[in-house]
Amino acid sequence: MADICIISTCTVRPATAASLDEPTRKIELTPWDLQFLLVDSVQKGILFRKPTLQQEQKALINHLKASLSRTLDFFLPLAGRLAQMKNHNDNTTSFFINCNNAGAQFDHATVNELTVADILQPVYIPRIVQSFFPLNGVLNHEGISKPLLAVQVTELADGFFLGCTINHVVADGTSFWHFISSWSEISRGYSQISKTPLTKRYFPEHYNCLPIRIPFFEKQLISNTIVSPGPLKERVFHFSAETISKLKAKANAEVMSISTGQTITISSLQAVLAHLWLSVIRCRGRDENANQEISFKIAIGARPRLLHPPLGEGYLGNAIHFEAVTTSRDELLKHGLGWAAWQFKKKVASQTPEEVTNFYESWVKNPKLLKKGILFRDNSASSSPRFNVYESDFGWGKPVAVRSGLANKFDGKVTIFPGGIAEFVLDFLDMMLAMA
């Protein structure tokens, strides 16, 4: 496999260099944001065919830099840095976003011997794809000195890959793709974007204890030991509309027979995740006790659940937390697809506006930071088939593929992407031997 060559690295700042008023310069952070301090950033990227015209190929890098600069006018927090404040009286630490126009990182790289087919055709995703993303290994709390947004454009023999790393304290997947979509609009020549980001963070009306303070953050930082999961291989599974339809029908037929008269409808995603979970557990059967507790963690979004006040459609930040569906290996295998999908449905349905608010307020009283090592051997799903991935046309056509970076990868991690019509793409990691 060819080696990647970094041609240049520069800083891109907002085009207008707007002077910010004081309320806009400092953005306080919510529990949804702060929970990610000790883990990796969001890393997603899209693969394109190279522009056909020679002059467009030469102008590609400068054009993307210029359009990124104009896009940052709308997304000023991404051009800032985290700020950290320590209170030595009670051993607490607080963080906020300082919109100081420090700028985003922009890397230009080449790997001229590599083609689009070299990335798409292998069964397992080539390791070189991990080097298409900047700021590998940088944890979110390091945003006090590292860029909150970093972009790498890697030119291939017949295409280019746009890899983007955004600090997870600043944005979740919804905000990530909102930014990418907006950048693609500016790149195509729009002077305005279709959805304006809302930078003001959500806090309950009765909440007046800002900033949120995290006890003994330094001790948690020291104890955040990164346990290597061992050698991992990563591959993409495509679920066609026909396959999804069959899985959904099977799951709904099974759940109808065990739901004792209740009217329950299993969704396509619940059926696919149940199928994947069952398949993984069967593969691991030789290594796990029948009564061993197993879990599958899913991201619960707050945007559609908070109603008073509602989160705006363009809310820029995090609005998710994680819940686990838990059972034993024996119970999961005994009950099968419909039952497993039903467990996902019940977990999602339990996340009412009251439960989402309860998570938020409980976290403030007892902050719990996610840590990289604790998820190993659990299955976990992130991202969403609802993200508008394949519409991100920067002026040279729509993407041909989407890939995730090295960030937050561990044995059993699933990243969900949309595919074509009614198609899901699952980016799945597992131990090398487990997939054999």
CSV table of C-alpha atoms in Angstrom, one decimal:
chain,number,residue,atom,x,y,z
A,1,MET,CA,0.0,0.0,0.0
A,2,ALA,CA,1.3,3.5,-0.9
A,3,ASP,CA,2.4,6.0,1.7
A,4,ILE,CA,0.6,9.2,2.4
A,5,CYS,CA,2.5,12.5,2.0
A,6,ILE,CA,1.4,15.7,3.9
A,7,ILE,CA,2.0,18.6,1.4
A,8,SER,CA,1.0,21.4,3.7
A,9,THR,CA,-0.7,22.4,6.9
A,10,CYS,CA,-2.3,25.8,7.6
A,11,THR,CA,-4.8,27.6,9.7
A,12,VAL,CA,-8.1,28.7,8.3
A,13,ARG,CA,-10.1,31.5,10.1
A,14,PRO,CA,-13.5,33.0,9.5
A,15,ALA,CA,-13.6,35.2,6.4
A,16,THR,CA,-15.1,38.2,8.0
A,17,ALA,CA,-13.0,38.1,11.2
A,18,ALA,CA,-16.1,39.4,12.9
A,19,SER,CA,-15.7,41.1,16.3
A,20,LEU,CA,-17.8,39.1,18.7
A,21,ASP,CA,-19.8,40.6,21.5
A,22,GLU,CA,-19.2,39.2,25.0
A,23,PRO,CA,-22.3,36.8,25.2
A,24,THR,CA,-21.3,35.2,21.9
A,25,ARG,CA,-17.6,34.9,22.7
A,26,LYS,CA,-18.1,32.6,25.7
A,27,ILE,CA,-20.3,29.5,25.3
A,28,GLU,CA,-21.1,27.5,28.4
A,29,LEU,CA,-21.2,23.7,28.0
A,30,THR,CA,-24.0,21.3,28.9
A,31,PRO,CA,-23.8,17.7,30.4
A,32,TRP,CA,-24.3,16.4,26.9
A,33,ASP,CA,-21.1,18.2,25.9
A,34,LEU,CA,-19.0,17.7,28.9
A,35,GLN,CA,-19.5,13.9,29.1
A,36,PHE,CA,-17.1,13.6,26.1
A,37,LEU,CA,-14.1,15.3,27.6
A,38,LEU,CA,-12.0,12.2,28.0
A,39,VAL,CA,-12.8,10.4,24.7
A,40,ASP,CA,-12.0,11.1,21.0
A,41,SER,CA,-13.4,13.6,18.5
A,42,VAL,CA,-16.0,12.9,15.8
A,43,GLN,CA,-14.2,11.7,12.7
A,44,LYS,CA,-16.1,11.2,9.5
A,45,GLY,CA,-15.1,11.6,5.9
A,46,ILE,CA,-16.4,11.3,2.3
A,47,LEU,CA,-14.8,10.0,-0.8
A,48,PHE,CA,-15.2,11.8,-4.2
A,49,ARG,CA,-14.2,11.2,-7.8
A,50,LYS,CA,-11.7,13.8,-9.0
A,51,PRO,CA,-13.0,16.7,-11.0
A,52,THR,CA,-12.8,16.1,-14.7
A,53,LEU,CA,-11.4,19.4,-15.8
A,54,GLN,CA,-7.7,20.1,-15.3
A,55,GLN,CA,-8.2,23.7,-14.1
A,56,GLU,CA,-10.8,22.4,-11.5
A,57,GLN,CA,-8.3,19.9,-10.2
A,58,LYS,CA,-5.6,22.6,-9.7
A,59,ALA,CA,-8.1,24.9,-8.0
A,60,LEU,CA,-9.6,22.3,-5.7
A,61,ILE,CA,-7.5,22.9,-2.6
A,62,ASN,CA,-7.6,26.7,-2.6
A,63,HIS,CA,-11.3,26.6,-3.4
A,64,LEU,CA,-12.0,24.3,-0.4
A,65,LYS,CA,-9.9,26.6,1.9
A,66,ALA,CA,-11.7,29.7,0.8
A,67,SER,CA,-15.2,28.1,1.1
A,68,LEU,CA,-14.3,26.7,4.6
A,69,SER,CA,-13.3,30.2,5.7
A,70,ARG,CA,-16.7,31.6,4.6
A,71,THR,CA,-18.5,28.7,6.2
A,72,LEU,CA,-16.8,29.4,9.6
A,73,ASP,CA,-18.5,32.8,9.5
A,74,PHE,CA,-21.7,30.8,10.4
A,75,PHE,CA,-20.0,28.3,12.7
A,76,LEU,CA,-17.8,30.5,14.8
A,77,PRO,CA,-17.4,28.0,17.7
A,78,LEU,CA,-15.6,25.6,15.4
A,79,ALA,CA,-12.9,28.3,15.0
A,80,GLY,CA,-12.4,28.7,18.7
A,81,ARG,CA,-10.8,26.7,21.5
A,82,LEU,CA,-11.9,25.2,24.8
A,83,ALA,CA,-11.1,27.2,27.9
A,84,GLN,CA,-10.4,25.4,31.2
A,85,MET,CA,-10.9,27.0,34.7
A,86,LYS,CA,-9.8,25.3,37.9
A,87,ASN,CA,-11.3,26.1,41.3
A,88,HIS,CA,-8.7,25.1,43.9
A,89,ASN,CA,-11.1,25.7,46.8
A,90,ASP,CA,-13.3,22.7,45.9
A,91,ASN,CA,-11.1,20.8,43.4
A,92,THR,CA,-13.5,21.3,40.5
A,93,THR,CA,-12.8,22.2,36.9
A,94,SER,CA,-15.1,23.9,34.4
A,95,PHE,CA,-14.9,24.3,30.7
A,96,PHE,CA,-16.4,26.6,28.1
A,97,ILE,CA,-15.9,27.4,24.4
A,98,ASN,CA,-13.9,30.5,23.7
A,99,CYS,CA,-14.9,31.8,20.3
A,100,ASN,CA,-11.5,33.6,19.8
A,101,ASN,CA,-11.1,33.0,16.0
A,102,ALA,CA,-8.0,30.9,16.6
A,103,GLY,CA,-9.0,29.0,13.5
A,104,ALA,CA,-9.3,25.5,12.1
A,105,GLN,CA,-6.6,23.3,10.9
A,106,PHE,CA,-6.4,22.5,7.1
A,107,ASP,CA,-4.1,19.7,5.8
A,108,HIS,CA,-3.4,18.9,2.2
A,109,ALA,CA,-2.1,15.4,1.5
A,110,THR,CA,-1.5,13.2,-1.4
A,111,VAL,CA,-1.2,9.4,-2.0
A,112,ASN,CA,-1.0,9.4,-5.8
A,113,GLU,CA,-0.6,5.6,-6.2
A,114,LEU,CA,-4.0,4.9,-4.5
A,115,THR,CA,-7.3,4.8,-6.4
A,116,VAL,CA,-10.9,5.1,-5.4
A,117,ALA,CA,-11.2,1.4,-6.2
A,118,ASP,CA,-8.4,0.6,-3.8
A,119,ILE,CA,-10.5,1.9,-1.0
A,120,LEU,CA,-13.9,0.5,-2.0
A,121,GLN,CA,-13.1,-3.0,-3.3
A,122,PRO,CA,-11.2,-4.7,-0.4
A,123,VAL,CA,-13.2,-6.7,2.1
A,124,TYR,CA,-11.6,-4.9,5.0
A,125,ILE,CA,-11.1,-1.2,5.0
A,126,PRO,CA,-7.4,-0.4,4.2
A,127,ARG,CA,-5.5,0.8,7.2
A,128,ILE,CA,-4.3,3.8,5.2
A,129,VAL,CA,-7.8,5.3,5.4
A,130,GLN,CA,-7.1,6.1,9.1
A,131,SER,CA,-4.3,8.5,8.0
A,132,PHE,CA,-6.9,10.4,5.9
A,133,PHE,CA,-8.1,12.1,9.2
A,134,PRO,CA,-6.2,14.8,11.1
A,135,LEU,CA,-5.7,14.9,14.9
A,136,ASN,CA,-5.6,11.2,15.4
A,137,GLY,CA,-5.2,10.3,19.1
A,138,VAL,CA,-6.1,13.8,20.4
A,139,LEU,CA,-8.7,13.7,23.2
A,140,ASN,CA,-11.5,16.3,23.4
A,141,HIS,CA,-10.2,18.0,26.5
A,142,GLU,CA,-7.0,18.8,24.6
A,143,GLY,CA,-9.2,21.4,22.7
A,144,ILE,CA,-7.8,24.0,25.1
A,145,SER,CA,-4.7,24.0,22.8
A,146,LYS,CA,-5.6,22.0,19.7
A,147,PRO,CA,-8.1,23.1,17.0
A,148,LEU,CA,-11.7,22.2,17.6
A,149,LEU,CA,-12.0,21.6,13.8
A,150,ALA,CA,-9.4,20.0,11.6
A,151,VAL,CA,-9.8,19.1,7.9
A,152,GLN,CA,-7.6,17.0,5.7
A,153,VAL,CA,-8.0,16.8,1.9
A,154,THR,CA,-6.2,13.8,0.6
A,155,GLU,CA,-5.7,13.6,-3.2
A,156,LEU,CA,-5.8,10.2,-4.8
A,157,ALA,CA,-5.0,9.1,-8.3
A,158,ASP,CA,-8.6,9.5,-9.5
A,159,GLY,CA,-10.4,11.1,-6.5
A,160,PHE,CA,-10.0,12.9,-3.2
A,161,PHE,CA,-11.0,12.2,0.3
A,162,LEU,CA,-12.4,14.9,2.6
A,163,GLY,CA,-11.7,13.8,6.2
A,164,CYS,CA,-13.0,16.0,9.0
A,165,THR,CA,-12.3,15.9,12.8
A,166,ILE,CA,-14.6,17.9,15.1
A,167,ASN,CA,-14.1,18.0,18.9
A,168,HIS,CA,-17.0,16.0,20.4
A,169,VAL,CA,-17.4,18.5,23.2
A,170,VAL,CA,-18.4,21.0,20.6
A,171,ALA,CA,-20.6,18.9,18.3
A,172,ASP,CA,-22.4,15.6,17.9
A,173,GLY,CA,-23.1,13.7,14.7
A,174,THR,CA,-26.2,15.8,13.8
A,175,SER,CA,-24.1,19.0,14.1
A,176,PHE,CA,-21.2,17.4,12.3
A,177,TRP,CA,-23.3,16.8,9.2
A,178,HIS,CA,-25.0,20.1,9.5
A,179,PHE,CA,-21.6,21.7,9.2
A,180,ILE,CA,-20.5,19.5,6.2
A,181,SER,CA,-23.8,20.2,4.4
A,182,SER,CA,-23.4,23.9,5.0
A,183,TRP,CA,-19.8,23.9,3.8
A,184,SER,CA,-20.8,22.1,0.6
A,185,GLU,CA,-23.5,24.7,-0.1
A,186,ILE,CA,-20.9,27.6,0.3
A,187,SER,CA,-18.5,25.6,-1.9
A,188,ARG,CA,-21.2,25.4,-4.6
A,189,GLY,CA,-21.5,29.2,-4.6
A,190,TYR,CA,-24.3,29.9,-2.1
A,191,SER,CA,-23.9,33.1,-0.2
A,192,GLN,CA,-26.2,31.9,2.6
A,193,ILE,CA,-26.7,28.4,4.1
A,194,SER,CA,-30.1,26.7,4.2
A,195,LYS,CA,-30.1,26.0,8.0
A,196,THR,CA,-28.5,28.6,10.3
A,197,PRO,CA,-26.7,27.0,13.3
A,198,LEU,CA,-28.0,28.0,16.8
A,199,THR,CA,-24.9,28.4,19.0
A,200,LYS,CA,-26.8,29.1,22.3
A,201,ARG,CA,-26.7,26.0,24.5
A,202,TYR,CA,-29.7,24.5,26.1
A,203,PHE,CA,-30.2,24.9,29.9
A,204,PRO,CA,-33.4,24.3,31.8
A,205,GLU,CA,-35.2,27.5,32.6
A,206,HIS,CA,-34.7,27.0,36.4
A,207,TYR,CA,-31.0,26.2,36.1
A,208,ASN,CA,-28.8,29.0,37.2
A,209,CYS,CA,-25.6,27.3,38.4
A,210,LEU,CA,-23.2,28.0,35.5
A,211,PRO,CA,-20.6,26.9,34.8
A,212,ILE,CA,-21.1,23.2,35.5
A,213,ARG,CA,-18.2,22.1,37.7
A,214,ILE,CA,-16.6,18.7,37.4
A,215,PRO,CA,-15.0,17.4,40.7
A,216,PHE,CA,-11.5,16.0,40.6
A,217,PHE,CA,-11.1,16.3,36.8
A,218,GLU,CA,-7.3,15.9,37.0
A,219,LYS,CA,-7.7,12.6,38.8
A,220,GLN,CA,-10.2,11.3,36.3
A,221,LEU,CA,-7.8,12.4,33.5
A,222,ILE,CA,-4.9,10.4,35.1
A,223,SER,CA,-7.1,7.3,35.6
A,224,ASN,CA,-8.4,7.4,32.0
A,225,THR,CA,-6.2,4.4,31.1
A,226,ILE,CA,-6.5,3.4,27.4
A,227,VAL,CA,-6.9,-0.4,27.2
A,228,SER,CA,-5.9,-1.7,23.8
A,229,PRO,CA,-8.6,-3.9,22.4
A,230,GLY,CA,-6.1,-5.8,20.3
A,231,PRO,CA,-5.7,-5.9,16.6
A,232,LEU,CA,-8.9,-4.8,14.9
A,233,LYS,CA,-10.2,-5.2,11.4
A,234,GLU,CA,-12.9,-3.0,10.0
A,235,ARG,CA,-15.4,-3.7,7.2
A,236,VAL,CA,-18.5,-2.2,5.7
A,237,PHE,CA,-21.8,-4.2,5.4
A,238,HIS,CA,-24.4,-2.9,2.9
A,239,PHE,CA,-28.1,-3.8,3.7
A,240,SER,CA,-30.2,-3.4,0.7
A,241,ALA,CA,-33.9,-2.3,0.7
A,242,GLU,CA,-34.9,-5.9,0.1
A,243,THR,CA,-32.8,-7.3,2.9
A,244,ILE,CA,-34.0,-4.7,5.3
A,245,SER,CA,-37.6,-5.4,4.3
A,246,LYS,CA,-37.2,-9.1,5.0
A,247,LEU,CA,-35.5,-8.5,8.4
A,248,LYS,CA,-38.2,-6.0,9.4
A,249,ALA,CA,-41.0,-8.4,8.4
A,250,LYS,CA,-39.4,-11.3,10.3
A,251,ALA,CA,-38.9,-9.2,13.4
A,252,ASN,CA,-42.5,-7.9,13.4
A,253,ALA,CA,-43.9,-11.4,12.8
A,254,GLU,CA,-41.9,-12.8,15.8
A,255,VAL,CA,-42.7,-9.9,18.1
A,256,MET,CA,-46.4,-10.2,17.3
A,257,SER,CA,-46.4,-13.8,18.5
A,258,ILE,CA,-44.8,-12.9,21.9
A,259,SER,CA,-46.3,-9.5,22.7
A,260,THR,CA,-49.6,-10.8,24.1
A,261,GLY,CA,-52.0,-8.7,22.1
A,262,GLN,CA,-50.0,-5.4,22.1
A,263,THR,CA,-49.6,-3.6,18.9
A,264,ILE,CA,-45.9,-3.2,18.4
A,265,THR,CA,-44.1,-2.1,15.2
A,266,ILE,CA,-40.4,-2.8,14.9
A,267,SER,CA,-38.5,-0.3,12.8
A,268,SER,CA,-36.0,-1.1,10.1
A,269,LEU,CA,-33.0,0.1,12.1
A,270,GLN,CA,-34.2,-1.9,15.2
A,271,ALA,CA,-34.4,-5.1,13.1
A,272,VAL,CA,-31.0,-4.6,11.5
A,273,LEU,CA,-29.3,-3.9,14.8
A,274,ALA,CA,-31.0,-6.9,16.4
A,275,HIS,CA,-29.8,-9.1,13.5
A,276,LEU,CA,-26.2,-7.8,13.9
A,277,TRP,CA,-26.2,-8.3,17.7
A,278,LEU,CA,-27.4,-11.9,17.3
A,279,SER,CA,-24.8,-12.6,14.7
A,280,VAL,CA,-21.9,-11.2,16.8
A,281,ILE,CA,-23.0,-13.1,19.9
A,282,ARG,CA,-23.2,-16.3,17.9
A,283,CYS,CA,-19.7,-15.8,16.6
A,284,ARG,CA,-18.4,-15.2,20.1
A,285,GLY,CA,-20.2,-18.1,21.6
A,286,ARG,CA,-17.1,-20.2,22.2
A,287,ASP,CA,-15.6,-17.5,24.4
A,288,GLU,CA,-18.6,-16.4,26.6
A,289,ASN,CA,-20.6,-18.0,29.4
A,290,ALA,CA,-24.3,-18.6,28.6
A,291,ASN,CA,-25.4,-16.5,31.6
A,292,GLN,CA,-22.8,-13.7,31.1
A,293,GLU,CA,-24.4,-10.3,31.0
A,294,ILE,CA,-24.1,-8.6,27.6
A,295,SER,CA,-25.2,-5.2,26.5
A,296,PHE,CA,-25.6,-3.1,23.4
A,297,LYS,CA,-25.3,0.7,23.8
A,298,ILE,CA,-27.3,3.0,21.7
A,299,ALA,CA,-27.3,6.8,21.4
A,300,ILE,CA,-30.5,8.5,22.4
A,301,GLY,CA,-31.1,11.9,20.8
A,302,ALA,CA,-32.7,14.8,22.8
A,303,ARG,CA,-33.5,17.0,19.8
A,304,PRO,CA,-36.9,15.4,19.1
A,305,ARG,CA,-37.7,14.7,22.7
A,306,LEU,CA,-37.3,18.1,24.5
A,307,LEU,CA,-40.5,20.0,23.9
A,308,HIS,CA,-40.6,22.8,26.5
A,309,PRO,CA,-38.5,24.6,25.4
A,310,PRO,CA,-37.8,22.7,22.1
A,311,LEU,CA,-34.3,22.4,20.7
A,312,GLY,CA,-34.1,24.2,17.4
A,313,GLU,CA,-33.5,22.3,14.2
A,314,GLY,CA,-30.1,23.9,13.8
A,315,TYR,CA,-29.0,23.4,17.5
A,316,LEU,CA,-25.1,23.4,17.3
A,317,GLY,CA,-23.7,21.1,20.0
A,318,ASN,CA,-24.4,17.8,21.6
A,319,ALA,CA,-27.9,16.5,22.4
A,320,ILE,CA,-27.4,12.8,23.0
A,321,HIS,CA,-26.7,10.4,25.7
A,322,PHE,CA,-26.1,6.6,25.8
A,323,GLU,CA,-28.4,3.9,27.1
A,324,ALA,CA,-27.7,0.1,27.2
A,325,VAL,CA,-30.0,-2.8,26.3
A,326,THR,CA,-28.8,-5.5,28.6
A,327,THR,CA,-29.5,-9.3,28.8
A,328,SER,CA,-27.6,-12.5,28.9
A,329,ARG,CA,-26.2,-14.4,26.0
A,330,ASP,CA,-28.5,-17.4,26.5
A,331,GLU,CA,-31.6,-15.3,26.7
A,332,LEU,CA,-30.8,-13.3,23.6
A,333,LEU,CA,-30.1,-16.4,21.5
A,334,LYS,CA,-33.2,-18.2,22.9
A,335,HIS,CA,-35.6,-15.5,22.1
A,336,GLY,CA,-34.2,-14.4,18.7
A,337,LEU,CA,-34.6,-11.5,16.3
A,338,GLY,CA,-38.1,-10.2,17.1
A,339,TRP,CA,-37.5,-10.2,20.9
A,340,ALA,CA,-34.1,-8.5,20.5
A,341,ALA,CA,-35.5,-5.8,18.3
A,342,TRP,CA,-38.3,-5.3,20.8
A,343,GLN,CA,-35.7,-4.7,23.6
A,344,PHE,CA,-34.3,-1.8,21.4
A,345,LYS,CA,-37.7,-0.4,20.8
A,346,LYS,CA,-38.6,-0.5,24.6
A,347,LYS,CA,-35.3,1.2,25.5
A,348,VAL,CA,-35.9,4.0,22.9
A,349,ALA,CA,-39.6,4.4,23.9
A,350,SER,CA,-38.6,4.7,27.6
A,351,GLN,CA,-36.6,7.9,26.8
A,352,THR,CA,-39.4,10.4,27.3
A,353,PRO,CA,-38.8,14.1,27.6
A,354,GLU,CA,-38.9,13.6,31.4
A,355,GLU,CA,-36.3,10.8,31.3
A,356,VAL,CA,-34.0,12.9,29.0
A,357,THR,CA,-34.4,15.9,31.4
A,358,ASN,CA,-33.7,13.5,34.4
A,359,PHE,CA,-30.4,12.4,32.8
A,360,TYR,CA,-29.4,16.0,32.2
A,361,GLU,CA,-30.1,17.1,35.8
A,362,SER,CA,-28.7,14.0,37.4
A,363,TRP,CA,-25.5,14.4,35.5
A,364,VAL,CA,-25.1,18.0,36.9
A,365,LYS,CA,-25.3,16.6,40.4
A,366,ASN,CA,-23.0,13.7,39.7
A,367,PRO,CA,-20.9,14.3,36.6
A,368,LYS,CA,-19.8,11.0,34.9
A,369,LEU,CA,-17.3,11.3,32.0
A,370,LEU,CA,-17.3,8.6,29.3
A,371,LYS,CA,-14.0,6.8,29.2
A,372,LYS,CA,-12.4,5.0,26.2
A,373,GLY,CA,-11.6,1.7,28.0
A,374,ILE,CA,-15.0,0.9,29.5
A,375,LEU,CA,-16.8,0.0,26.3
A,376,PHE,CA,-14.5,-2.9,25.2
A,377,ARG,CA,-16.4,-6.1,24.7
A,378,ASP,CA,-19.8,-4.3,24.6
A,379,ASN,CA,-21.5,-3.7,21.3
A,380,SER,CA,-22.2,0.0,20.6
A,381,ALA,CA,-23.9,1.8,17.8
A,382,SER,CA,-23.4,5.5,16.8
A,383,SER,CA,-24.3,7.8,14.0
A,384,SER,CA,-27.6,7.6,12.2
A,385,PRO,CA,-29.2,6.6,8.8
A,386,ARG,CA,-31.0,9.9,8.9
A,387,PHE,CA,-27.8,12.0,8.4
A,388,ASN,CA,-27.7,13.7,5.0
A,389,VAL,CA,-24.4,12.2,4.0
A,390,TYR,CA,-24.6,11.7,0.2
A,391,GLU,CA,-26.1,15.1,-0.6
A,392,SER,CA,-22.8,16.9,0.3
A,393,ASP,CA,-21.8,18.0,-3.2
A,394,PHE,CA,-18.9,20.5,-3.1
A,395,GLY,CA,-19.3,21.3,-6.7
A,396,TRP,CA,-17.8,18.2,-8.4
A,397,GLY,CA,-20.5,15.7,-7.8
A,398,LYS,CA,-21.9,13.7,-4.8
A,399,PRO,CA,-19.7,11.4,-2.7
A,400,VAL,CA,-19.3,7.8,-3.7
A,401,ALA,CA,-18.6,6.5,-0.1
A,402,VAL,CA,-18.4,7.6,3.5
A,403,ARG,CA,-15.9,6.3,6.1
A,404,SER,CA,-15.2,6.9,9.8
A,405,GLY,CA,-11.8,7.6,11.3
A,406,LEU,CA,-9.8,5.9,14.0
A,407,ALA,CA,-11.6,7.9,16.8
A,408,ASN,CA,-13.6,6.0,19.4
A,409,LYS,CA,-13.0,2.6,17.7
A,410,PHE,CA,-13.2,-0.6,19.7
A,411,ASP,CA,-14.2,-4.2,19.4
A,412,GLY,CA,-17.9,-4.4,18.6
A,413,LYS,CA,-18.3,-0.7,17.5
A,414,VAL,CA,-20.9,-0.1,14.8
A,415,THR,CA,-21.2,3.1,12.9
A,416,ILE,CA,-24.5,3.5,11.0
A,417,PHE,CA,-24.7,5.4,7.7
A,418,PRO,CA,-27.4,5.9,5.1
A,419,GLY,CA,-26.8,4.2,1.8
A,420,GLY,CA,-29.0,4.4,-1.2
A,421,ILE,CA,-32.8,4.4,-1.0
A,422,ALA,CA,-33.8,2.4,2.2
A,423,GLU,CA,-30.3,1.1,2.5
A,424,PHE,CA,-28.1,1.0,5.6
A,425,VAL,CA,-24.4,1.0,5.7
A,426,LEU,CA,-22.8,-0.5,8.8
A,427,ASP,CA,-19.2,0.2,9.5
A,428,PHE,CA,-18.3,-2.6,11.9
A,429,LEU,CA,-15.2,-3.4,13.9
A,430,ASP,CA,-14.4,-6.7,15.4
A,431,MET,CA,-11.4,-8.7,16.6
A,432,MET,CA,-9.4,-10.3,13.7
A,433,LEU,CA,-10.1,-13.8,14.8
A,434,ALA,CA,-13.8,-13.3,15.6
A,435,MET,CA,-14.5,-12.4,12.0
A,436,ALA,CA,-12.6,-15.4,10.7
